[in-house]
PDB file of C-alpha atoms in Angstrom:
ATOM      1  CA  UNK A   1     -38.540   2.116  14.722  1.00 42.00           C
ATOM      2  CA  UNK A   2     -39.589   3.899  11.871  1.00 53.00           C
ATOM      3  CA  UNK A   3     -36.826   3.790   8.835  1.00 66.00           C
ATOM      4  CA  UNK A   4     -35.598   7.750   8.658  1.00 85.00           C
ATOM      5  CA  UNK A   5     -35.296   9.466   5.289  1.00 93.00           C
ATOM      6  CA  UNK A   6     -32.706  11.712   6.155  1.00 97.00           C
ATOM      7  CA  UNK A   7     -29.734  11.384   4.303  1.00 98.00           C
ATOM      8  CA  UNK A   8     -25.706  12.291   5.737  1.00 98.00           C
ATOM      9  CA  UNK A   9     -23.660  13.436   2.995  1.00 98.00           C
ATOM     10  CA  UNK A  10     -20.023  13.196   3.649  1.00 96.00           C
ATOM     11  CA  UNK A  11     -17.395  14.561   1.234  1.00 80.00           C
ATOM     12  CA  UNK A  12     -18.852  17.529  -0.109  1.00 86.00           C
ATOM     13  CA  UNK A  13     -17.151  18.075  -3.034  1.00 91.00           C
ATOM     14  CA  UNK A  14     -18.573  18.647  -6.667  1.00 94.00           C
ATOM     15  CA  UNK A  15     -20.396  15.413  -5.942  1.00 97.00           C
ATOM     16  CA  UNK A  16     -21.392  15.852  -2.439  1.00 97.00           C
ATOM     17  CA  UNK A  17     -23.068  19.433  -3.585  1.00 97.00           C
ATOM     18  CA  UNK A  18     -24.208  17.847  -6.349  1.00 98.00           C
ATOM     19  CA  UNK A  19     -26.222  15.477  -4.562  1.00 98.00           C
ATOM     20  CA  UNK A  20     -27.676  17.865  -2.033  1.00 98.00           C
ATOM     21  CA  UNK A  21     -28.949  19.780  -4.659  1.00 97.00           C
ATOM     22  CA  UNK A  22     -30.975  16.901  -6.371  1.00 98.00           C
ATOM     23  CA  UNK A  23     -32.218  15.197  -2.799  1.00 98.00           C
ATOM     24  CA  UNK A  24     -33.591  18.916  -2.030  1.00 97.00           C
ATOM     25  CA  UNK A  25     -35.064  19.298  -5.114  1.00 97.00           C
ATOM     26  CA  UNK A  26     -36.881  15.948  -4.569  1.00 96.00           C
ATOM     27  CA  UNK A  27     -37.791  17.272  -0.481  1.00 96.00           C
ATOM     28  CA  UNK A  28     -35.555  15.058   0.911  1.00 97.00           C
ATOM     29  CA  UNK A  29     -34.030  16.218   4.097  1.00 97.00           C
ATOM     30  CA  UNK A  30     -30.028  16.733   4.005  1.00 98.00           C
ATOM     31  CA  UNK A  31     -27.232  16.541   6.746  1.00 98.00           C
ATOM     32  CA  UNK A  32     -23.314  17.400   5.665  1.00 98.00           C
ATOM     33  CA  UNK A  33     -20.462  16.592   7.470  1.00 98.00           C
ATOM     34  CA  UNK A  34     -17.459  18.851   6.947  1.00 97.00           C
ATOM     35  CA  UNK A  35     -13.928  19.333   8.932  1.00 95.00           C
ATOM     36  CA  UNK A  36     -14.803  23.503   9.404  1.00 94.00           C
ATOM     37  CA  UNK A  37     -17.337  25.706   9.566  1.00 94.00           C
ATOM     38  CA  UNK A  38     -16.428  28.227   6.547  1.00 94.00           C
ATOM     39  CA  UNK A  39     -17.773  29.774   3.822  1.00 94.00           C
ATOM     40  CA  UNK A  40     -18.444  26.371   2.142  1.00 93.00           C
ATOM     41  CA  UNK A  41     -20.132  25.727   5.159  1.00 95.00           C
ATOM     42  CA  UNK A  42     -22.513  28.492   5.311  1.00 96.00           C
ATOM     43  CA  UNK A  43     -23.244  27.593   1.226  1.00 96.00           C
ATOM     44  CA  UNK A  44     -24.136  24.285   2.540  1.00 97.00           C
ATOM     45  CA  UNK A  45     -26.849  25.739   4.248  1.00 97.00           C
ATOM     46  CA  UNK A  46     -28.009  28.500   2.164  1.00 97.00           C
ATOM     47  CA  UNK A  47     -28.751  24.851  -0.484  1.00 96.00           C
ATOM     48  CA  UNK A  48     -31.157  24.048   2.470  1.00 96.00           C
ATOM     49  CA  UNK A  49     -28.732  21.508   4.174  1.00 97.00           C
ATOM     50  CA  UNK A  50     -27.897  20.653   8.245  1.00 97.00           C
ATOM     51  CA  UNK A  51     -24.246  21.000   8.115  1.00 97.00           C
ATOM     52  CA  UNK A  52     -22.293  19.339  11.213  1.00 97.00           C
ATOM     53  CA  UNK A  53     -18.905  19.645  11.872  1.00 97.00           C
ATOM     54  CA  UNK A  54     -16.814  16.353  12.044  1.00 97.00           C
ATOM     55  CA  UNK A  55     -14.304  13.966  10.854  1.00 97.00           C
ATOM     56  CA  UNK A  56     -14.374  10.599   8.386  1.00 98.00           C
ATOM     57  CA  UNK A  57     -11.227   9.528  10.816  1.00 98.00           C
ATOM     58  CA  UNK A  58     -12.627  10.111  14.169  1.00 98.00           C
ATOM     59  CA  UNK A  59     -15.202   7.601  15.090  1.00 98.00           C
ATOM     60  CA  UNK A  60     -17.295  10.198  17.759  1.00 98.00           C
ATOM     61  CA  UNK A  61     -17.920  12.518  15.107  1.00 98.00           C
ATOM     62  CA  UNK A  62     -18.897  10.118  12.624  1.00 98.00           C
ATOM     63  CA  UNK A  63     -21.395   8.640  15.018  1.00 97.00           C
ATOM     64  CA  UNK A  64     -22.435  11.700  16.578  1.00 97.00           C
ATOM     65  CA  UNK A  65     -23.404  12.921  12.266  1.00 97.00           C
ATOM     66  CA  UNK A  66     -25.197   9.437  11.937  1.00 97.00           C
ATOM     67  CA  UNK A  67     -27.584  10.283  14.671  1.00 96.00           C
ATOM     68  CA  UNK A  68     -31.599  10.464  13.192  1.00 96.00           C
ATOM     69  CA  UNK A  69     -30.198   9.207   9.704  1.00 97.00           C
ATOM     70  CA  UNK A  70     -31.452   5.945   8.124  1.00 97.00           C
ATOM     71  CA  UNK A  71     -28.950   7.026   4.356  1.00 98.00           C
ATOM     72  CA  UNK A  72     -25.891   7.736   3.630  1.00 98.00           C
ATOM     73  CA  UNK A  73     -23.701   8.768   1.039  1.00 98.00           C
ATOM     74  CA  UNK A  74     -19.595   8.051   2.094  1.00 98.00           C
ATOM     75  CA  UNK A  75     -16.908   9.476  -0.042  1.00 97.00           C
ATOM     76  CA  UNK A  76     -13.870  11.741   0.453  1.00 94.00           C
ATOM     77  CA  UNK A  77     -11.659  13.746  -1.420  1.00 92.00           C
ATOM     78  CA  UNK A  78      -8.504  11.907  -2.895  1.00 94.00           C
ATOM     79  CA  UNK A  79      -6.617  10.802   0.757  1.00 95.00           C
ATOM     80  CA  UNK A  80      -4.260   8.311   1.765  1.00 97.00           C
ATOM     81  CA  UNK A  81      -6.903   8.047   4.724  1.00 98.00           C
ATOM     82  CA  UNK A  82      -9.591   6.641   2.727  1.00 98.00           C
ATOM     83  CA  UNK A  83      -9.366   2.760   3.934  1.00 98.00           C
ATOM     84  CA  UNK A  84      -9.028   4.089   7.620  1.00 98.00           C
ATOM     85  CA  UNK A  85     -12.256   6.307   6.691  1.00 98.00           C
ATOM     86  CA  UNK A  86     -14.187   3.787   4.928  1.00 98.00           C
ATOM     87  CA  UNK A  87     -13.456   1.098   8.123  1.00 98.00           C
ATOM     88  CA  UNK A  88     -14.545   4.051  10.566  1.00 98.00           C
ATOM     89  CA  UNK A  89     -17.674   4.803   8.868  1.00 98.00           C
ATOM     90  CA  UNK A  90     -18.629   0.712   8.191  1.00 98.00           C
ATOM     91  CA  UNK A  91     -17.945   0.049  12.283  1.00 98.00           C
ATOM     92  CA  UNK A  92     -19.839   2.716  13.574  1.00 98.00           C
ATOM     93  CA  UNK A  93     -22.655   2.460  11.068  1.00 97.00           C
ATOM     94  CA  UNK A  94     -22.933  -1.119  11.973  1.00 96.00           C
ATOM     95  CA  UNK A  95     -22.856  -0.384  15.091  1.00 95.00           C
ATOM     96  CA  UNK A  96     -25.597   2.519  14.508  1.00 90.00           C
ATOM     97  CA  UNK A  97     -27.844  -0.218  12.861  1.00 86.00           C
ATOM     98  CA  UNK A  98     -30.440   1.885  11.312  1.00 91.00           C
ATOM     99  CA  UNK A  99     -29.260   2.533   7.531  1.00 96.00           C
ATOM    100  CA  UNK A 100     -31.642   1.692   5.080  1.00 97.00           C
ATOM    101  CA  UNK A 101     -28.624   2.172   2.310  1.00 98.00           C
ATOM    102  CA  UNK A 102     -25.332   3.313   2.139  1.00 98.00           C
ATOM    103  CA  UNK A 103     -24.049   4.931  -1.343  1.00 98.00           C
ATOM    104  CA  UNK A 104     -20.075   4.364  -1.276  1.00 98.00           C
ATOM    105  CA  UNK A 105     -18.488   6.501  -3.781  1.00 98.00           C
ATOM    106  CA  UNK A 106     -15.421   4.472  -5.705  1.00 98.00           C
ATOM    107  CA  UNK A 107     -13.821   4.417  -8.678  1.00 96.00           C
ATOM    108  CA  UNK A 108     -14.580   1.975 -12.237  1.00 96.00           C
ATOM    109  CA  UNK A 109     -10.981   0.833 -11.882  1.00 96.00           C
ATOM    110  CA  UNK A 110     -12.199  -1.441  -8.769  1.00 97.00           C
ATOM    111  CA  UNK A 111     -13.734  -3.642 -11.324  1.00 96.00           C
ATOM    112  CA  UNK A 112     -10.336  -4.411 -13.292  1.00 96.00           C
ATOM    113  CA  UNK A 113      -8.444  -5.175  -9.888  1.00 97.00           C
ATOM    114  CA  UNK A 114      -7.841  -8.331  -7.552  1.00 96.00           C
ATOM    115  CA  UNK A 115      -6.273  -9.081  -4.456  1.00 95.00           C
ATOM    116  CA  UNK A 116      -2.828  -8.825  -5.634  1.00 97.00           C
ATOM    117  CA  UNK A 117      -2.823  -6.300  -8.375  1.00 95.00           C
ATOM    118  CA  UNK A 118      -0.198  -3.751  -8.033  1.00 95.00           C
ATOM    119  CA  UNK A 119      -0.723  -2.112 -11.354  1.00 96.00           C
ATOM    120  CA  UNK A 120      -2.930   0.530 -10.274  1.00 97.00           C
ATOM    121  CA  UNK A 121      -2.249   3.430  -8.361  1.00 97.00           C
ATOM    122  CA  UNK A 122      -2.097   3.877  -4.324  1.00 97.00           C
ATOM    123  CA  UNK A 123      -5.635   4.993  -4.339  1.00 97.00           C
ATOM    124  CA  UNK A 124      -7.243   2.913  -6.521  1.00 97.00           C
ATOM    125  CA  UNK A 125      -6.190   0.261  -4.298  1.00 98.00           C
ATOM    126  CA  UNK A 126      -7.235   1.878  -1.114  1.00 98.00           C
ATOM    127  CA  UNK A 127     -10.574   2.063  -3.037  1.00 98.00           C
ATOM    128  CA  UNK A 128     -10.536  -1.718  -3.630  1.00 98.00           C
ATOM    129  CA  UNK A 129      -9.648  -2.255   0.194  1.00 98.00           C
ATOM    130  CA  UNK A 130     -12.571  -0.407   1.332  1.00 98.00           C
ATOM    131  CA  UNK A 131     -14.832  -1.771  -1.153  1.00 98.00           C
ATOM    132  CA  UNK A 132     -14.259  -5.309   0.347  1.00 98.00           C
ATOM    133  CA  UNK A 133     -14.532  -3.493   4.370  1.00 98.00           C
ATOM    134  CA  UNK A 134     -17.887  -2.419   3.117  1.00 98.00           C
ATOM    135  CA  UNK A 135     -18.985  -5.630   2.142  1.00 98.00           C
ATOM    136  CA  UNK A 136     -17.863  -7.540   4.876  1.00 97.00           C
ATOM    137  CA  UNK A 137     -19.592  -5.096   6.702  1.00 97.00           C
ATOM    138  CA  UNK A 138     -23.319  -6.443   6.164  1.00 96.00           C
ATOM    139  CA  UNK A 139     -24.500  -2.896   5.848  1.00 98.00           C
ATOM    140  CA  UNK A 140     -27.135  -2.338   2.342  1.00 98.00           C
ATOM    141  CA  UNK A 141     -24.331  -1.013   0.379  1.00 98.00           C
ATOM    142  CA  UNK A 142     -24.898   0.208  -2.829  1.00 98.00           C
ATOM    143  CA  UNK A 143     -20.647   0.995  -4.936  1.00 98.00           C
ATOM    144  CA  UNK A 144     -20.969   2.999  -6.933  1.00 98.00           C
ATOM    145  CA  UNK A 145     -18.353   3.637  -9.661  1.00 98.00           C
ATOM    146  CA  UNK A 146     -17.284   6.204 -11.913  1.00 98.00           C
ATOM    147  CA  UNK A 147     -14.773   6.477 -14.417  1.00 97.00           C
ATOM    148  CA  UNK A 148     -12.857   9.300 -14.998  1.00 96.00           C
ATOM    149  CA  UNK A 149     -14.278  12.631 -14.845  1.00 97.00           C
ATOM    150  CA  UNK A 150     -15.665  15.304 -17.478  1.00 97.00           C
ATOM    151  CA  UNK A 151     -15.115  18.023 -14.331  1.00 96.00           C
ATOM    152  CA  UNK A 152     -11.390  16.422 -14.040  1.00 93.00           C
ATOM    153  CA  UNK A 153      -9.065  19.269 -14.384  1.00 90.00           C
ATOM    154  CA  UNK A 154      -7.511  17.275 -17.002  1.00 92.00           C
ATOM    155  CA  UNK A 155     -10.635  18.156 -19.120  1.00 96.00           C
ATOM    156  CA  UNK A 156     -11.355  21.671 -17.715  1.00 96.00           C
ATOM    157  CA  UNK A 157      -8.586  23.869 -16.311  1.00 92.00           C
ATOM    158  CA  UNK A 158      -5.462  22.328 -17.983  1.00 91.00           C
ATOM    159  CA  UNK A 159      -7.724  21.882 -21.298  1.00 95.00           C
ATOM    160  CA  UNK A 160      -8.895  25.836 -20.895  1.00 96.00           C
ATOM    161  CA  UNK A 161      -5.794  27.149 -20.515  1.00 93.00           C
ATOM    162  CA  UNK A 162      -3.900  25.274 -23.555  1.00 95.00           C
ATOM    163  CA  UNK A 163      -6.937  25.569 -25.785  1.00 97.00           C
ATOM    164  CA  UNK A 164      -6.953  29.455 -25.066  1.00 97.00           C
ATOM    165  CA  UNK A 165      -3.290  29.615 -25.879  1.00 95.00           C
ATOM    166  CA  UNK A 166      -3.004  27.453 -28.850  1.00 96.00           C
ATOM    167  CA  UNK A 167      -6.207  25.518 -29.381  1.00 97.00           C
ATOM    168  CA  UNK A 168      -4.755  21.955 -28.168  1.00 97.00           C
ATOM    169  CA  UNK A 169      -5.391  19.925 -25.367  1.00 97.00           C
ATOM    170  CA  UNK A 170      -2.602  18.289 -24.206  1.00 95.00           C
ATOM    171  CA  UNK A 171      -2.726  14.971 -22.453  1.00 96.00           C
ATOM    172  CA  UNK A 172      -0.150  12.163 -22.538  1.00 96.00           C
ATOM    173  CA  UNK A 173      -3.092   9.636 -23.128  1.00 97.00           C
ATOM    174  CA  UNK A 174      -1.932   8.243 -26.503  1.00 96.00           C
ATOM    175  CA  UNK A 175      -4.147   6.359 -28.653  1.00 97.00           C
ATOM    176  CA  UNK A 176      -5.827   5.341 -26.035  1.00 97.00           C
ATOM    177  CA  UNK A 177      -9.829   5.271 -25.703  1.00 98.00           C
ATOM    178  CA  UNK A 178     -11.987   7.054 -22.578  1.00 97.00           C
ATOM    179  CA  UNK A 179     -15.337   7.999 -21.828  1.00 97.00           C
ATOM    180  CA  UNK A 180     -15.356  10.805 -19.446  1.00 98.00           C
ATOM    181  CA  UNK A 181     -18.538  11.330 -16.878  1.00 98.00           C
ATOM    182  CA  UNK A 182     -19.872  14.409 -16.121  1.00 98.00           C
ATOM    183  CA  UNK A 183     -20.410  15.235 -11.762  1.00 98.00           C
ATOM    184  CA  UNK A 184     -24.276  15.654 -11.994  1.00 98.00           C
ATOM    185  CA  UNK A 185     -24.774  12.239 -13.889  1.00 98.00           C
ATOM    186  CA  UNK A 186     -23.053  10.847 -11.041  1.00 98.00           C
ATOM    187  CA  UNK A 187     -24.981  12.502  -8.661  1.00 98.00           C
ATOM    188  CA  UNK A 188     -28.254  11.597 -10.251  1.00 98.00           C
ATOM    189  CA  UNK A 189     -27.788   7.858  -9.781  1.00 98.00           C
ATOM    190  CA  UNK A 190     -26.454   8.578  -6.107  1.00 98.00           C
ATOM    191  CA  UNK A 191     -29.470  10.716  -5.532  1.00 98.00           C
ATOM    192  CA  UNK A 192     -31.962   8.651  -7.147  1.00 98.00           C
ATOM    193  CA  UNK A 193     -30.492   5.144  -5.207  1.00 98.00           C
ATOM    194  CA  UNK A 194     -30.943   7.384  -1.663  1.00 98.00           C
ATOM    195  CA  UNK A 195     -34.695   8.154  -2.817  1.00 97.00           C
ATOM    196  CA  UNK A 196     -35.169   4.734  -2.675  1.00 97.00           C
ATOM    197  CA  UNK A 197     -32.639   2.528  -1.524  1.00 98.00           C
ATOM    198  CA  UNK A 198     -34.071  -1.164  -1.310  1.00 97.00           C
ATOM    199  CA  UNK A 199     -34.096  -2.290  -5.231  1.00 98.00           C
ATOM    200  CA  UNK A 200     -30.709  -1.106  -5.248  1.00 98.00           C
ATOM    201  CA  UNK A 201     -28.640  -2.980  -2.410  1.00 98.00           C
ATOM    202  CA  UNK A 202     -25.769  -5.124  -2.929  1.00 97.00           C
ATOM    203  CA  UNK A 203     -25.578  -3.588  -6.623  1.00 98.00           C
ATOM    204  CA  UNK A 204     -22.964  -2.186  -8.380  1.00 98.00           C
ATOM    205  CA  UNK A 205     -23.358   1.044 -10.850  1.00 98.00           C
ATOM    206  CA  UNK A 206     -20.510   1.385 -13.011  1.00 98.00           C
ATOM    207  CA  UNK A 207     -21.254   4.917 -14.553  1.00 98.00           C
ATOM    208  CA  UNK A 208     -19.437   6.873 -17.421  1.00 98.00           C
ATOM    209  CA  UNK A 209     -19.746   8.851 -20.550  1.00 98.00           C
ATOM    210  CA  UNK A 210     -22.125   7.728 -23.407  1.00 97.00           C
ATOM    211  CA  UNK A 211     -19.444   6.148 -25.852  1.00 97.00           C
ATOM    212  CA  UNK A 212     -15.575   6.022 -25.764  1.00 97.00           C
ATOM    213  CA  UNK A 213     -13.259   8.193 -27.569  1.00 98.00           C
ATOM    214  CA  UNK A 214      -9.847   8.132 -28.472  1.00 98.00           C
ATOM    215  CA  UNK A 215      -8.412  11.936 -27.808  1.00 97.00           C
ATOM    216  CA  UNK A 216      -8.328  13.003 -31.185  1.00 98.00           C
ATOM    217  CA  UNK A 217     -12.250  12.155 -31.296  1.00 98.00           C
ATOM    218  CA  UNK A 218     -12.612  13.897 -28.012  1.00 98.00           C
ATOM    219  CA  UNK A 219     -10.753  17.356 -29.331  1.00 98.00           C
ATOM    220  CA  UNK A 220     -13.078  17.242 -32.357  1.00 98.00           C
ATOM    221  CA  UNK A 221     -16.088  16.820 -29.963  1.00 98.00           C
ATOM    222  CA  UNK A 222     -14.289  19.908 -28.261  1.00 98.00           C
ATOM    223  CA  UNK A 223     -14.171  21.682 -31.550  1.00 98.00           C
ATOM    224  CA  UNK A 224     -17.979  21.377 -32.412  1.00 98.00           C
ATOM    225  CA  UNK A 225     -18.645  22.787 -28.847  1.00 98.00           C
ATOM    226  CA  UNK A 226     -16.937  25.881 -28.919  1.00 98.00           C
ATOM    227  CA  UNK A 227     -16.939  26.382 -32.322  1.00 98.00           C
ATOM    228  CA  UNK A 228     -13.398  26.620 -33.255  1.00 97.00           C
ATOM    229  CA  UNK A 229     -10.875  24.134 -34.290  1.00 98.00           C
ATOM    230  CA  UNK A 230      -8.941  22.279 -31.213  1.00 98.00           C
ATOM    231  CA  UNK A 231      -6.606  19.410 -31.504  1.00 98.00           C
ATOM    232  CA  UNK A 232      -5.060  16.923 -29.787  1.00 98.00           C
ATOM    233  CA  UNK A 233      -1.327  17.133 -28.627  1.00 97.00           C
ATOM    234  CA  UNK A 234       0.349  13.747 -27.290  1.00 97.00           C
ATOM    235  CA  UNK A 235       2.487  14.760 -24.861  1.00 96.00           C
ATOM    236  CA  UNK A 236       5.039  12.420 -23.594  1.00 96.00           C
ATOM    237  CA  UNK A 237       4.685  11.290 -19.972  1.00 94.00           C
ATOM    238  CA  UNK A 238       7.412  12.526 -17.876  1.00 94.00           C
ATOM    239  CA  UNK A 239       7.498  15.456 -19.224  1.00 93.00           C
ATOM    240  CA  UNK A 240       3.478  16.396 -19.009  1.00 92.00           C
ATOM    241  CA  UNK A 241       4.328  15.430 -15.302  1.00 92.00           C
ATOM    242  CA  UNK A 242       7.458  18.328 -14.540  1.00 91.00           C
ATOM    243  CA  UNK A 243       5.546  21.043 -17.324  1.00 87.00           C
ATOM    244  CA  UNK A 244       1.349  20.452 -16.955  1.00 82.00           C
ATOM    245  CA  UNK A 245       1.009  18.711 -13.697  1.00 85.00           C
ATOM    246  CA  UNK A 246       3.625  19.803 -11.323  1.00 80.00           C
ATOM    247  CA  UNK A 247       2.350  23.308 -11.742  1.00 78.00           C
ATOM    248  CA  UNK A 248      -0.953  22.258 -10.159  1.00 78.00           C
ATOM    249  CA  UNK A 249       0.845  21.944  -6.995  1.00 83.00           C
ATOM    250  CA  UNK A 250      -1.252  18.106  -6.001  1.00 86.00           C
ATOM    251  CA  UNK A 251      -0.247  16.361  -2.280  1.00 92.00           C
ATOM    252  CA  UNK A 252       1.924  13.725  -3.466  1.00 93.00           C
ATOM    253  CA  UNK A 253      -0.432  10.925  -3.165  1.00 95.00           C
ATOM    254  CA  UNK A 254      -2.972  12.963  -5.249  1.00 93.00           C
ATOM    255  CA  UNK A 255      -0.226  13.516  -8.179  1.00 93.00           C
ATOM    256  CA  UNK A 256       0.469   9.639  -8.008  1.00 95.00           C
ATOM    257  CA  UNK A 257      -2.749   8.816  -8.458  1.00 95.00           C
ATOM    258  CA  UNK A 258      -3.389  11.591 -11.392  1.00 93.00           C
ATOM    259  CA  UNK A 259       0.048   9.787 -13.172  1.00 94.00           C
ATOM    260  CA  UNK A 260      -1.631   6.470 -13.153  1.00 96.00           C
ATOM    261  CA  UNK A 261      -4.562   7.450 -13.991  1.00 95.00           C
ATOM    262  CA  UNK A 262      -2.920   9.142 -17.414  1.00 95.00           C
ATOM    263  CA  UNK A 263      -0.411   5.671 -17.766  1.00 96.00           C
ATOM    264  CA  UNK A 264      -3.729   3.670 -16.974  1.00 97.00           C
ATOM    265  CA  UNK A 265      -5.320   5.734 -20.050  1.00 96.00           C
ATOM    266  CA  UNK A 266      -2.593   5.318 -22.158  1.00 96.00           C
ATOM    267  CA  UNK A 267      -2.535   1.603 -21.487  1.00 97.00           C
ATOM    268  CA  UNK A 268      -6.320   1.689 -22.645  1.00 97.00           C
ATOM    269  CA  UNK A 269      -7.409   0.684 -19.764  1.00 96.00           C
ATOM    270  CA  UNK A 270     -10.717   3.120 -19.693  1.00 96.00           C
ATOM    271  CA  UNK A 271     -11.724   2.196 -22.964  1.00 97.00           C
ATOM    272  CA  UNK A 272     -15.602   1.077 -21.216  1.00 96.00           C
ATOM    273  CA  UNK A 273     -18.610   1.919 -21.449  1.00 97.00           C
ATOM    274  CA  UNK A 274     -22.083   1.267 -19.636  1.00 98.00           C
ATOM    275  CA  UNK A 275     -25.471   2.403 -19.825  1.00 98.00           C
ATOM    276  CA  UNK A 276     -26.173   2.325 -16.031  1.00 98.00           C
ATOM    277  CA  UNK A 277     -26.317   5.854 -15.601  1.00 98.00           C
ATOM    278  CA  UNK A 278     -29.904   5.883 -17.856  1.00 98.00           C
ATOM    279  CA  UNK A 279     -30.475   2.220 -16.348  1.00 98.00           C
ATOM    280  CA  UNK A 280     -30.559   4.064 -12.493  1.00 98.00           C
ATOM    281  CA  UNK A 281     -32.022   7.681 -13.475  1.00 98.00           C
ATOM    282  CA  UNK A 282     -34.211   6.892 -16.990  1.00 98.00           C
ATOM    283  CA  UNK A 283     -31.548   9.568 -18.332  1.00 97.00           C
ATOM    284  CA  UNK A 284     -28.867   9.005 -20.639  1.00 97.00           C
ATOM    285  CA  UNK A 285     -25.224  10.402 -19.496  1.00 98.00           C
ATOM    286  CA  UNK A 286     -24.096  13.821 -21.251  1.00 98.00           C
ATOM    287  CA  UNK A 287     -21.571  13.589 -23.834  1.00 98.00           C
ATOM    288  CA  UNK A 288     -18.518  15.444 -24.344  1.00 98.00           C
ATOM    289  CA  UNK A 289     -19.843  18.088 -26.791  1.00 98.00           C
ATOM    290  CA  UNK A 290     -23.151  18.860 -24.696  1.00 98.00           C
ATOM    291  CA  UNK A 291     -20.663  19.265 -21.251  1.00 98.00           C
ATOM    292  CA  UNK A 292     -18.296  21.361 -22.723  1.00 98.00           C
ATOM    293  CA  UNK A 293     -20.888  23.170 -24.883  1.00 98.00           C
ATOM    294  CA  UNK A 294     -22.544  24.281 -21.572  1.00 98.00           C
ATOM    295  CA  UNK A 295     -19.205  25.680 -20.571  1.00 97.00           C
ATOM    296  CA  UNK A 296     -18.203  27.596 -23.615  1.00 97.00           C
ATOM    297  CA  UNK A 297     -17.255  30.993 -21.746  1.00 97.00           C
ATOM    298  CA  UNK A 298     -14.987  29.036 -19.478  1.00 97.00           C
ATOM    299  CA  UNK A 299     -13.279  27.284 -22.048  1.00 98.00           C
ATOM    300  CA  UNK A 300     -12.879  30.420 -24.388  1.00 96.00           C
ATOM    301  CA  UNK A 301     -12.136  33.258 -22.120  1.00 88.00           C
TER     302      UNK A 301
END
């Protein structure tokens, strides 16, 4: 049988969009899955895609959305069902046996983890888990994983509102270093490793920012985007939790996994950088300055 070049898309979030819009671009044919048929739904569409209804959990739907497709791309919005997804998806695609390469989104902490780490957050280590599932799969898998992200509402919302009201961001990050990725370089390598799958299996893409930056150096980069001073405000932990995050109203696992991501940061544990993002796509990742540049009416009101 001929290898298909349709790709399923699950998870489609900023990344999941994201990559629809750069496999269309390129004429490549697109199925998302979603839970409902909404008004994200009918956008889905309108971006040229074959949306089907169906659930990461739920084996039937997952096979019934892998039917015709010889790609996909498997992530999922921040979920204490992500091992019990990944396992679903890896049995039934197995099982499907026609995937040319499977894109698994994950997360750059997998590569500081072991067995028995216990540092890390509840997600990151579901992301671990169903990194090794994958494997032991024997499906073309292709991890991919980012570190944190520009789009984060760490570095959008939260930072819009406090710049706005008293040009800071406030973070309780430290000294600590980062180096922030923006959604469409992410995309880019996903999209450009479903083009094309077979150079790219059993690899690893570790993608982020072009350099780290301590969050002083990160409000100046601010500062020459929008033109106007912003600094840096260390705030201390527990209370950035009860005053900036509670008021986002996060699941708890979600607001867990957002507090050890900031300890993680202030224990300088995303001070990395690689250049896979131009390695994959031939492009180097944005920086800081050019993302929020590119946003200046949302970050200035």
């Amino acid at each position: 049988m001929a290898a298909s070049n349709l790709v399923l898309v699950t998870g489609a979030g900023r990344v999941g969009r994201a990559i629809l819009e750069e496999l269309r671009a390129r004429d490549v044919p697109v199925r998302v899955m979603v839970r409902r048929d909404d008004e994200r739904a009918a956008d889905l569409r309108t971006r040229g895609a074959e949306v089907v209804l169906g659930d990461l959990t739920r084996p039937e739907t997952v096979a019934a959305a892998l039917e015709n497709v010889g790609r996909m791309y498997f992530a999922m919005p921040v979920s204490p069902d992500h091992l019990l997804a990944a396992t679903v998806v890896a049995t039934v695609a197995r099982e499907h046996g026609h995937l040319t390469g499977l894109v698994a989104m994950s997360q750059m902490t997998v590569s500081q983890m072991t067995a028995t780490s216990t540092a890390e957050s509840h997600q990151q280590r579901l992301h671990w888990l169903a990194e090794q599932v994958l494997n032991w799969s024997g499906l073309p898998v292709v991890h991919v994983r980012p570190t944190v992200f520009l789009n984060n509402p760490l570095f959008t919302s939260l930072a819009a509102q406090s710049i706005k009201a008293n040009g800071t961001i406030a973070l309780p990050f430290g000294t600590g270093r980062t180096s922030p990725v923006a959604v469409d370089d992410v995309a880019r390598v996903a999209a450009t490793v479903l083009c094309d799958p077979a150079p790219h299996i059993g690899h690893i893409y570790e993608l982020t920012g072009p350099r780290t930056v301590d969050m002083t150096e990160l409000a100046q980069e601010f500062s020459r985007a929008l033109g106007r001073e912003v600094t840096y405000v260390d705030v201390p932990p527990e209370r950035w939790r009860t005053e900036n995050l509670a008021s986002v109203g996060l699941p708890p696992h979600a607001e867990e996994h957002i507090v050890t991501m900031a300890r993680l940061h202030r224990e300088n544990r995303y001070d990395r950088t690689s250049d896979d993002v131009q390695r994959v796509t031939g492009v180097p990742a944005q920086s800081i300055e050019a993302f929020v540049a590119a946003r200046k009416d949302f970050y200035l009101g």
